[in-house]
Coordinates of C-alpha atoms in Angstrom, one line a residue:
M12 CA 0.0 0.0 0.0
A13 CA 1.5 3.4 -1.1
W14 CA 2.0 6.0 1.5
T15 CA 0.2 9.3 1.3
K16 CA 2.1 12.6 1.2
Y17 CA 1.1 13.2 4.8
Q18 CA 2.5 9.9 5.9
L19 CA 5.7 10.5 4.1
F20 CA 5.9 13.9 5.8
L21 CA 5.4 12.3 9.2
A22 CA 8.0 9.7 8.6
G23 CA 10.5 12.3 7.3
L24 CA 9.7 14.6 10.3
M25 CA 10.4 11.8 12.8
L26 CA 13.6 10.7 11.1
V27 CA 15.0 14.3 10.8
T28 CA 13.9 15.6 14.2
G29 CA 15.0 12.4 15.9
S30 CA 18.5 12.7 14.4
I31 CA 18.7 16.5 15.2
N32 CA 17.9 15.7 18.8
T33 CA 21.0 13.7 19.5
L34 CA 23.3 15.6 17.0
S35 CA 22.3 19.1 18.4
A36 CA 23.1 17.9 22.0
K37 CA 26.5 16.6 20.9
W38 CA 27.1 19.8 18.9
A39 CA 26.6 21.8 22.0
D40 CA 29.0 19.6 23.9
N41 CA 31.7 20.2 21.3
F42 CA 31.8 24.0 21.8
V43 CA 34.5 25.7 23.8
A44 CA 33.9 29.2 25.2
Q45 CA 34.8 31.4 28.2
G46 CA 32.5 31.2 31.2
C47 CA 31.6 33.8 33.9
G48 CA 34.1 36.0 35.6
G49 CA 36.7 35.9 32.8
S50 CA 37.3 32.1 33.3
K51 CA 39.5 30.4 30.7
E52 CA 37.9 28.7 27.7
H53 CA 36.4 25.3 28.5
S54 CA 34.0 22.8 26.9
F55 CA 30.2 23.3 27.2
Q56 CA 29.5 20.5 29.7
H57 CA 26.1 21.2 31.2
P58 CA 24.2 18.0 31.0
F59 CA 21.6 18.9 33.6
L60 CA 20.8 22.2 32.0
Q61 CA 20.5 20.3 28.6
A62 CA 18.1 17.9 30.3
V63 CA 16.0 20.8 31.5
G64 CA 15.8 22.0 27.9
M65 CA 14.7 18.5 26.8
F66 CA 11.8 18.6 29.3
L67 CA 10.9 22.0 28.1
G68 CA 10.5 20.4 24.6
E69 CA 8.3 17.7 26.0
F70 CA 6.3 20.2 28.0
S71 CA 5.5 22.1 24.8
C72 CA 3.6 19.0 23.6
L73 CA 0.8 20.2 26.0
A74 CA 0.3 23.1 23.6
A75 CA -0.2 20.7 20.7
F76 CA -2.6 18.7 22.9
Y77 CA -4.8 21.7 23.7
L78 CA -4.8 22.8 20.1
L79 CA -6.2 19.4 19.2
R80 CA -8.7 19.7 22.0
C81 CA -9.9 23.0 20.7
R82 CA -10.2 21.4 17.3
A83 CA -12.1 18.4 18.8
A84 CA -14.5 20.8 20.5
R85 CA -15.5 22.2 17.2
H86 CA -15.9 18.7 15.8
P87 CA -17.9 16.7 18.3
D88 CA -17.6 13.6 16.1
A89 CA -13.9 13.4 16.7
S90 CA -12.8 9.8 17.3
V91 CA -10.4 10.5 20.2
D92 CA -11.6 11.6 23.6
L93 CA -9.0 14.3 24.4
Q94 CA -10.7 15.3 27.7
Q95 CA -10.7 12.0 29.5
P96 CA -10.1 12.8 33.2
F97 CA -7.0 11.5 34.9
N98 CA -4.9 12.3 38.0
P99 CA -1.7 14.1 36.8
L100 CA 0.2 12.8 39.8
L101 CA 0.2 9.4 38.1
F102 CA 2.9 10.8 35.9
L103 CA 5.2 11.9 38.7
P104 CA 7.0 8.6 39.3
P105 CA 7.7 7.9 35.6
A106 CA 8.7 11.6 35.2
L107 CA 11.2 11.2 38.0
C108 CA 12.6 8.1 36.3
D109 CA 12.7 10.0 33.0
M110 CA 14.5 13.0 34.7
T111 CA 17.1 10.7 36.3
G112 CA 17.7 8.6 33.2
T113 CA 17.9 11.6 30.8
S114 CA 20.3 13.5 33.1
I115 CA 22.6 10.4 33.2
M116 CA 22.5 10.0 29.5
Y117 CA 23.4 13.6 28.9
V118 CA 26.4 13.2 31.2
A119 CA 27.4 10.1 29.2
L120 CA 27.0 12.0 25.9
N121 CA 29.8 14.3 27.1
M122 CA 32.1 11.2 27.4
T123 CA 31.4 9.1 24.4
S124 CA 30.4 9.4 20.7
A125 CA 27.0 10.3 19.4
S126 CA 26.7 7.0 17.4
S127 CA 27.7 4.8 20.4
F128 CA 25.3 6.8 22.6
Q129 CA 22.4 6.0 20.2
M130 CA 23.3 2.4 19.7
L131 CA 23.8 1.6 23.4
R132 CA 20.4 2.9 24.2
G133 CA 19.1 -0.3 22.6
A134 CA 19.9 -1.9 25.9
V135 CA 16.5 -0.8 27.2
I136 CA 15.1 -3.9 25.5
I137 CA 17.0 -6.2 27.9
F138 CA 15.8 -4.5 31.1
T139 CA 12.3 -3.8 30.0
G140 CA 11.9 -7.5 29.1
L141 CA 13.2 -8.7 32.4
F142 CA 11.2 -6.2 34.4
S143 CA 8.0 -7.0 32.5
V144 CA 8.5 -10.6 33.6
A145 CA 9.4 -9.8 37.2
F146 CA 6.8 -7.0 37.9
L147 CA 4.0 -7.3 35.3
G148 CA 3.8 -11.1 35.1
R149 CA 4.5 -11.2 31.4
R150 CA 5.6 -14.3 29.6
L151 CA 8.1 -13.7 26.9
V152 CA 8.2 -16.0 23.9
L153 CA 11.3 -17.7 22.6
S154 CA 11.9 -15.0 20.0
Q155 CA 11.9 -12.3 22.7
W156 CA 14.4 -14.1 24.8
L157 CA 16.5 -14.6 21.7
G158 CA 16.1 -10.8 21.0
I159 CA 17.4 -10.0 24.5
L160 CA 20.4 -12.3 24.1
T161 CA 21.2 -10.9 20.6
T162 CA 21.0 -7.4 22.0
I163 CA 23.5 -8.3 24.7
A164 CA 25.8 -9.6 22.0
G165 CA 25.4 -6.3 20.1
L166 CA 26.2 -4.2 23.1
V167 CA 29.4 -6.2 23.6
V168 CA 30.4 -5.6 20.0
V169 CA 29.7 -1.8 20.2
G170 CA 31.6 -1.6 23.5
L171 CA 34.5 -3.5 21.9
A172 CA 34.5 -1.0 19.0
D173 CA 34.7 1.8 21.5
L174 CA 37.7 0.2 23.2
L175 CA 39.6 -0.4 20.0
S176 CA 38.8 3.0 18.4
K177 CA 41.3 5.9 18.5
H178 CA 40.7 8.3 21.3
D179 CA 41.5 12.0 21.4
D180 CA 42.0 14.4 24.3
Q181 CA 38.3 15.1 24.4
H182 CA 37.3 11.4 24.7
K183 CA 39.9 9.4 26.6
L184 CA 39.5 5.7 26.9
S185 CA 38.5 5.8 30.6
E186 CA 35.8 8.5 29.8
V187 CA 34.5 6.4 26.9
I188 CA 34.1 3.3 29.1
T189 CA 32.5 5.3 31.9
G190 CA 30.1 7.0 29.4
D191 CA 29.1 3.6 27.8
L192 CA 28.4 2.2 31.3
L193 CA 26.4 5.2 32.3
I194 CA 24.2 4.9 29.1
I195 CA 23.5 1.2 29.9
M196 CA 22.8 2.2 33.6
A197 CA 20.3 4.8 32.4
Q198 CA 18.4 2.2 30.4
V199 CA 17.7 0.4 33.7
I200 CA 15.9 3.6 34.8
V201 CA 14.2 4.0 31.5
A202 CA 12.9 0.4 31.7
I203 CA 11.5 1.1 35.2
Q204 CA 9.8 4.2 33.7
M205 CA 8.2 2.0 31.1
V206 CA 7.0 -0.6 33.6
L207 CA 5.5 2.2 35.7
E208 CA 3.7 3.6 32.7
E209 CA 2.4 0.2 31.8
K210 CA 1.2 -0.6 35.2
F211 CA -0.4 2.8 36.2
V212 CA -0.8 5.0 33.2
Y213 CA -1.8 3.1 30.1
K214 CA -5.0 1.8 31.6
H215 CA -6.3 5.4 31.9
N216 CA -6.0 5.8 28.1
V217 CA -4.6 9.3 28.4
H218 CA -3.9 11.0 25.1
P219 CA -0.2 10.5 24.2
L220 CA 0.6 14.2 23.7
R221 CA -1.0 15.0 27.0
A222 CA 1.0 12.3 28.7
V223 CA 4.3 13.5 27.2
G224 CA 3.5 17.1 28.1
T225 CA 2.5 16.2 31.7
E226 CA 5.7 14.3 32.2
G227 CA 7.6 17.1 30.6
L228 CA 6.0 19.6 33.0
F229 CA 7.0 17.6 36.1
G230 CA 10.6 17.0 34.8
F231 CA 11.1 20.7 33.8
V232 CA 9.9 22.1 37.1
I233 CA 11.7 19.6 39.4
L234 CA 15.0 19.6 37.5
S235 CA 14.9 23.4 37.2
L236 CA 14.6 23.7 41.0
L237 CA 17.4 21.1 41.5
L238 CA 19.8 23.3 39.5
V239 CA 20.0 25.6 42.5
P240 CA 21.5 23.0 45.0
M241 CA 23.5 21.6 42.1
Y242 CA 25.2 25.0 41.8
Y243 CA 26.8 24.4 45.3
I244 CA 27.3 20.6 45.3
P245 CA 31.1 19.9 44.7
A246 CA 31.7 17.3 42.0
G247 CA 35.5 17.3 41.7
S248 CA 37.0 16.0 38.4
F249 CA 33.5 14.7 37.4
S250 CA 32.5 18.3 36.9
G251 CA 33.0 20.1 33.6
N252 CA 32.8 23.7 34.9
P253 CA 35.5 25.9 36.4
R254 CA 33.8 26.0 39.8
G255 CA 33.9 22.2 40.1
T256 CA 30.3 21.9 41.0
L257 CA 27.7 19.4 39.8
E258 CA 26.1 22.0 37.6
D259 CA 26.7 25.7 37.0
A260 CA 23.8 27.1 35.1
L261 CA 25.2 30.6 35.3
D262 CA 28.5 29.5 33.6
A263 CA 26.3 27.9 30.9
F264 CA 24.5 31.2 30.2
C265 CA 27.8 33.1 30.1
Q266 CA 29.2 30.6 27.6
V267 CA 26.0 31.0 25.5
G268 CA 26.5 34.8 25.6
R269 CA 30.1 34.4 24.3
Q270 CA 29.2 31.7 21.7
P271 CA 25.7 32.3 20.3
L272 CA 25.9 29.0 18.3
I273 CA 25.5 27.1 21.6
A274 CA 22.1 28.7 21.9
L275 CA 21.2 27.5 18.4
A276 CA 22.3 24.0 19.4
L277 CA 20.2 24.1 22.5
L278 CA 17.2 25.4 20.6
G279 CA 17.6 22.6 18.1
N280 CA 17.5 20.1 21.0
I281 CA 14.4 21.7 22.6
S282 CA 12.4 22.0 19.4
S283 CA 13.4 18.7 17.9
I284 CA 12.3 16.7 21.0
A285 CA 8.8 18.3 20.7
F286 CA 8.4 17.6 17.0
F287 CA 10.0 14.1 17.4
N288 CA 7.4 13.1 20.0
F289 CA 4.5 14.5 17.9
A290 CA 5.9 12.8 14.8
G291 CA 6.5 9.5 16.6
I292 CA 2.9 9.4 18.0
S293 CA 1.5 10.3 14.6
V294 CA 3.6 7.6 12.8
T295 CA 2.3 5.0 15.2
K296 CA -1.3 6.1 14.6
E297 CA -1.1 6.7 10.8
L298 CA 1.2 3.8 9.9
S299 CA 2.3 1.4 12.6
A300 CA 4.6 0.9 15.6
T301 CA 6.8 -1.3 13.3
T302 CA 7.3 1.6 11.0
R303 CA 8.2 3.8 14.0
M304 CA 10.8 1.2 15.1
V305 CA 12.3 1.0 11.6
L306 CA 12.6 4.8 11.4
D307 CA 14.2 4.8 14.8
S308 CA 16.8 2.4 13.5
L309 CA 17.4 4.6 10.5
R310 CA 17.9 7.5 12.9
T311 CA 20.9 5.7 14.4
V312 CA 22.4 5.3 10.9
V313 CA 21.9 9.0 10.1
I314 CA 23.5 10.1 13.4
W315 CA 26.4 7.8 12.8
A316 CA 26.9 8.9 9.2
L317 CA 26.8 12.6 10.0
S318 CA 29.1 12.2 13.0
L319 CA 31.6 10.6 10.7
A320 CA 31.1 13.3 8.0
L321 CA 31.6 16.0 10.6
G322 CA 34.7 14.4 12.0
W323 CA 33.3 13.9 15.4
E324 CA 34.4 10.3 15.5
A325 CA 36.6 7.8 13.6
F326 CA 35.2 5.0 11.5
H327 CA 35.3 1.5 13.0
A328 CA 34.0 -1.5 11.1
L329 CA 33.0 -3.2 14.4
Q330 CA 30.3 -0.6 14.8
I331 CA 28.6 -1.8 11.6
L332 CA 28.5 -5.3 13.0
G333 CA 27.3 -4.1 16.4
F334 CA 24.5 -2.1 14.9
L335 CA 23.3 -5.0 12.7
I336 CA 23.3 -7.3 15.7
L337 CA 21.4 -4.7 17.8
L338 CA 18.9 -4.3 15.0
T339 CA 18.4 -8.0 14.8
G340 CA 17.8 -8.2 18.5
T341 CA 15.3 -5.4 18.4
A342 CA 13.5 -7.0 15.4
L343 CA 13.3 -10.4 17.2
Y344 CA 12.0 -8.9 20.4
N345 CA 9.3 -6.9 18.6
G346 CA 8.3 -9.9 16.4
L347 CA 9.3 -8.4 13.0
H348 CA 10.3 -11.9 12.0
R349 CA 6.7 -13.2 12.2
P350 CA 5.3 -11.6 9.0
L351 CA 8.3 -13.0 7.1
L352 CA 7.7 -16.5 8.6
A353 CA 4.0 -16.2 7.9
R354 CA 4.7 -15.4 4.2
L355 CA 7.1 -18.3 4.0
A356 CA 4.4 -20.5 5.4
R357 CA 2.1 -19.4 2.6
G358 CA -0.1 -16.9 4.3
Q359 CA -0.5 -18.5 7.7
P360 CA -1.3 -15.9 10.4
P361 CA 1.5 -14.9 12.7
A362 CA 1.6 -17.0 15.8
D363 CA 0.6 -15.8 19.3
E364 CA -1.1 -12.5 18.5
G365 CA -1.3 -11.8 22.2
E366 CA 2.4 -11.1 22.3
R367 CA 1.8 -7.9 20.4
E368 CA 0.8 -6.3 23.7
R369 CA 4.2 -6.7 25.2
L370 CA 5.9 -3.6 26.5
L371 CA 8.0 -2.8 23.4
D372 CA 5.4 -4.1 21.0
A373 CA 2.8 -2.1 19.1
S374 CA 1.9 1.0 21.0
R375 CA 3.6 -0.1 24.3
T376 CA 6.6 2.1 23.9
A377 CA 7.6 4.7 26.5
I378 CA 5.2 7.6 26.5
N379 CA 8.0 10.0 25.7
D380 CA 10.2 7.5 24.0
T381 CA 13.3 9.2 22.7
S382 CA 15.4 6.2 22.4

């Protein structure tokens, strides 16, 4: 079936904005500028402030939701109930998980390459599958267990590629290893977020844009307030600012003032996350969750290719192997092999349709899935 122009637009929007999201964050990290008080030039390493920007992008999805609500009010026959009541506090626990996981990933992005960052986020499948069995009583089929094992193998290959790659002064081997481990650690938290959403949020059938915006609101407000104590908490060598504190938002604003392109990178990150969430939700509705997963995989390729073209990282053949293994693991877990097997079996329907309701199947992705 041929795609309409609108569907092609949505697919392109998701691919482009999803790629911009990671690339703009890494672009900001690559800038060097003076900070406050005439401090010497240093890298723009402000992961918690960048995370605040990301939540601001998610928060903006509420504006899109209310626009749709106004439209639905003028068209009473709208098929989606945008005004279904719910308790916003339901989103607080997953928002806290999202806030923690996102902050850790932005810290890790300072330490490793954009392509490895994107590939290693595929580890979420492992922990989501295990947590769904432990806490939601799910039963994973053989292909899903094989998908988890394949994903583990892919992570090992990507990690090995990072170990064998040439490292510059910006990304030393010890930092790359730490960054990779932090990304995988963050996926544990993201998996907890997905379990919480599955257990407490999905059953309320809240509109996805409203869900994303509500989590974004919680994350934006809480993390913005936490920037104040972070300004005074010593972080030693872990810190990337001259004061040696966990986060120095004032230093970030001074750097932005001296290097306006940083503001452009931050704006790209904020706006892209908003449009990416909207496009992802729309692709799932207009096309399928499978199409969304394929586009997400293409996003990794785009990020990798542009990182190589911009000279942000060196080519390593093992990354191709690692990406293909991770892609295979994701496909197995999400059951993409079933249509192929069904076709080979001359039109027999895919086995175990009930497995489509697993956490990473169909619409059961994280509400604000940016991975």
